[in-house]
C-alpha positions as a LaTeX table, in Angstrom:
\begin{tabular}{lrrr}
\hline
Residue & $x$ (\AA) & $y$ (\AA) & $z$ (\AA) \\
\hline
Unk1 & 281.17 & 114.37 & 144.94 \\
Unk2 & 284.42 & 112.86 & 146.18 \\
Unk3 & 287.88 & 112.82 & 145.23 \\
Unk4 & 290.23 & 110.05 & 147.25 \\
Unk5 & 293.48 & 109.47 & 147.76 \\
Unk6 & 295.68 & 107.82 & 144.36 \\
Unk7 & 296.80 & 104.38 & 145.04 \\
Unk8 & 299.75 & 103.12 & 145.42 \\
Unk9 & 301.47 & 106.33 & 146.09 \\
Unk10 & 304.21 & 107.11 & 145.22 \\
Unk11 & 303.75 & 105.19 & 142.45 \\
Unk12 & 305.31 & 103.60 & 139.26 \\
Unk13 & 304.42 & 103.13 & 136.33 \\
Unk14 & 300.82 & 103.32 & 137.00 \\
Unk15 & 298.14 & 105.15 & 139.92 \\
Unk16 & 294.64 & 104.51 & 140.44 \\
Unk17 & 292.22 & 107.42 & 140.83 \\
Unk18 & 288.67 & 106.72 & 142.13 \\
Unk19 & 286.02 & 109.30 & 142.71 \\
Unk20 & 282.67 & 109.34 & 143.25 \\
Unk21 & 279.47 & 111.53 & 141.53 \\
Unk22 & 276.80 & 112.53 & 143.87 \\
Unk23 & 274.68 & 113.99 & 141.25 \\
Unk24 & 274.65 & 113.37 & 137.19 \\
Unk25 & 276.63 & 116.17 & 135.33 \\
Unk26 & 279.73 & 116.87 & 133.77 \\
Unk27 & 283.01 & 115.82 & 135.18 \\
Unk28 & 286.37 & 116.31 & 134.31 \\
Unk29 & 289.92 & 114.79 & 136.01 \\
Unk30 & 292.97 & 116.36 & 134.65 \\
Unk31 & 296.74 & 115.94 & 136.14 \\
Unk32 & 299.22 & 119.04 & 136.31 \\
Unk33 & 302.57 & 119.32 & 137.35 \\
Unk34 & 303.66 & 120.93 & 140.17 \\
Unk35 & 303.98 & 124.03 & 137.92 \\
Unk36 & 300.41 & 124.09 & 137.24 \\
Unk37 & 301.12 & 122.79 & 134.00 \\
Unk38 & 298.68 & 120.78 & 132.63 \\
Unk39 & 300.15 & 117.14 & 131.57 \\
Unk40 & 296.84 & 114.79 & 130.20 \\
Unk41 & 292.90 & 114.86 & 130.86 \\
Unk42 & 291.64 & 111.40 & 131.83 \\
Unk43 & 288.57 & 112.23 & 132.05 \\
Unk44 & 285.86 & 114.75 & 130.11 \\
Unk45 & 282.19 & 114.17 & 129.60 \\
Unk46 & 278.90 & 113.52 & 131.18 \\
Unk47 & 278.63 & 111.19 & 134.36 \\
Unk48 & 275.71 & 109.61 & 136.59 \\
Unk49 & 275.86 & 109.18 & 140.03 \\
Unk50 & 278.08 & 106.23 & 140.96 \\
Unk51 & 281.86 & 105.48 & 141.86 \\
Unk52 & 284.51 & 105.63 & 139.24 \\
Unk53 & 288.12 & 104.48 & 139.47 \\
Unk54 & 290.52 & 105.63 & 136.30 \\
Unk55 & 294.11 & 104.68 & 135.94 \\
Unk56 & 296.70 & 107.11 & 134.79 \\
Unk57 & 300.29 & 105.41 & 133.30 \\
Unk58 & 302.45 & 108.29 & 134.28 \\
Unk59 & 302.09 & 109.58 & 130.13 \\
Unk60 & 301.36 & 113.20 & 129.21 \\
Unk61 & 298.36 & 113.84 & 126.19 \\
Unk62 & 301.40 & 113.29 & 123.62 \\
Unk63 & 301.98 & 109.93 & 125.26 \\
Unk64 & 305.47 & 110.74 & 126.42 \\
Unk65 & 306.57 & 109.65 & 129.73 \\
Unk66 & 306.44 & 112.37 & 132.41 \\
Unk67 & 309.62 & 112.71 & 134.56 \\
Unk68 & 309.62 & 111.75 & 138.43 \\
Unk69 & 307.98 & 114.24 & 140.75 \\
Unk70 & 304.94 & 115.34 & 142.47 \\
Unk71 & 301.63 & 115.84 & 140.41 \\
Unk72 & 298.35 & 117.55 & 140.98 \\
Unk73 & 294.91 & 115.89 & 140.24 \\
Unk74 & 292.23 & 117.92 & 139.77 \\
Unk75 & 288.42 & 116.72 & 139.39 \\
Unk76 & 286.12 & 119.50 & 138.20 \\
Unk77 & 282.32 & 119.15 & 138.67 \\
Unk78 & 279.42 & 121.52 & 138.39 \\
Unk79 & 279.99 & 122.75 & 142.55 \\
Unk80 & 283.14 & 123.29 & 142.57 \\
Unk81 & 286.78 & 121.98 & 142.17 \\
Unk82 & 288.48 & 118.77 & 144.24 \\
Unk83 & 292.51 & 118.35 & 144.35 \\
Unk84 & 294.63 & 116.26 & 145.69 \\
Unk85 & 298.71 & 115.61 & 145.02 \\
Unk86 & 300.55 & 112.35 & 144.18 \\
Unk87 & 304.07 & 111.08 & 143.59 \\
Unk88 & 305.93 & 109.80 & 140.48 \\
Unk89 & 308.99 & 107.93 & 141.00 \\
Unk90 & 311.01 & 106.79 & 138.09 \\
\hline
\end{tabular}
């Protein structure tokens, strides 16, 4: 499983995020603030092998926009834990 880099970056008002499954299982992709805060879940569920790409638009999971600043995104899979940080400029 593979996590890559967000593009563009730093971005506004949108990022892509594209990953990749090596073997079918559950997945989740969630973005935290520097804090360790956690801001929105873009993804949560079940995945096959294959290559992904999600889009986040810089909102939290109340759909308010997130002030400027560096974010963590996190993909969780069944071996383990992937991070990597990007930048939000406003």
């Amino acid at each position: 499983t593979t996590l890559f880099q967000n593009y563009p970056n730093p971005f506004n008002p949108t990022t892509t995020i594209d990953f990749s499954v090596e073997k079918n299982g559950f997945i989740e992709l969630n973005i935290y603030d520097i804090l360790g805060n956690h801001i929105t879940s873009l993804v949560s569920g079940n995945y096959n092998q294959g290559d992904y790409t999600i889009k986040w638009d810089g909102l939290n999971d109340f759909g308010k926009e997130t002030s400027s600043g560096i974010y963590i995104y996190q993909l969780r899979y069944e071996a383990g834990v992937l991070s990597k940080k990007m930048i939000l400029i406003r």
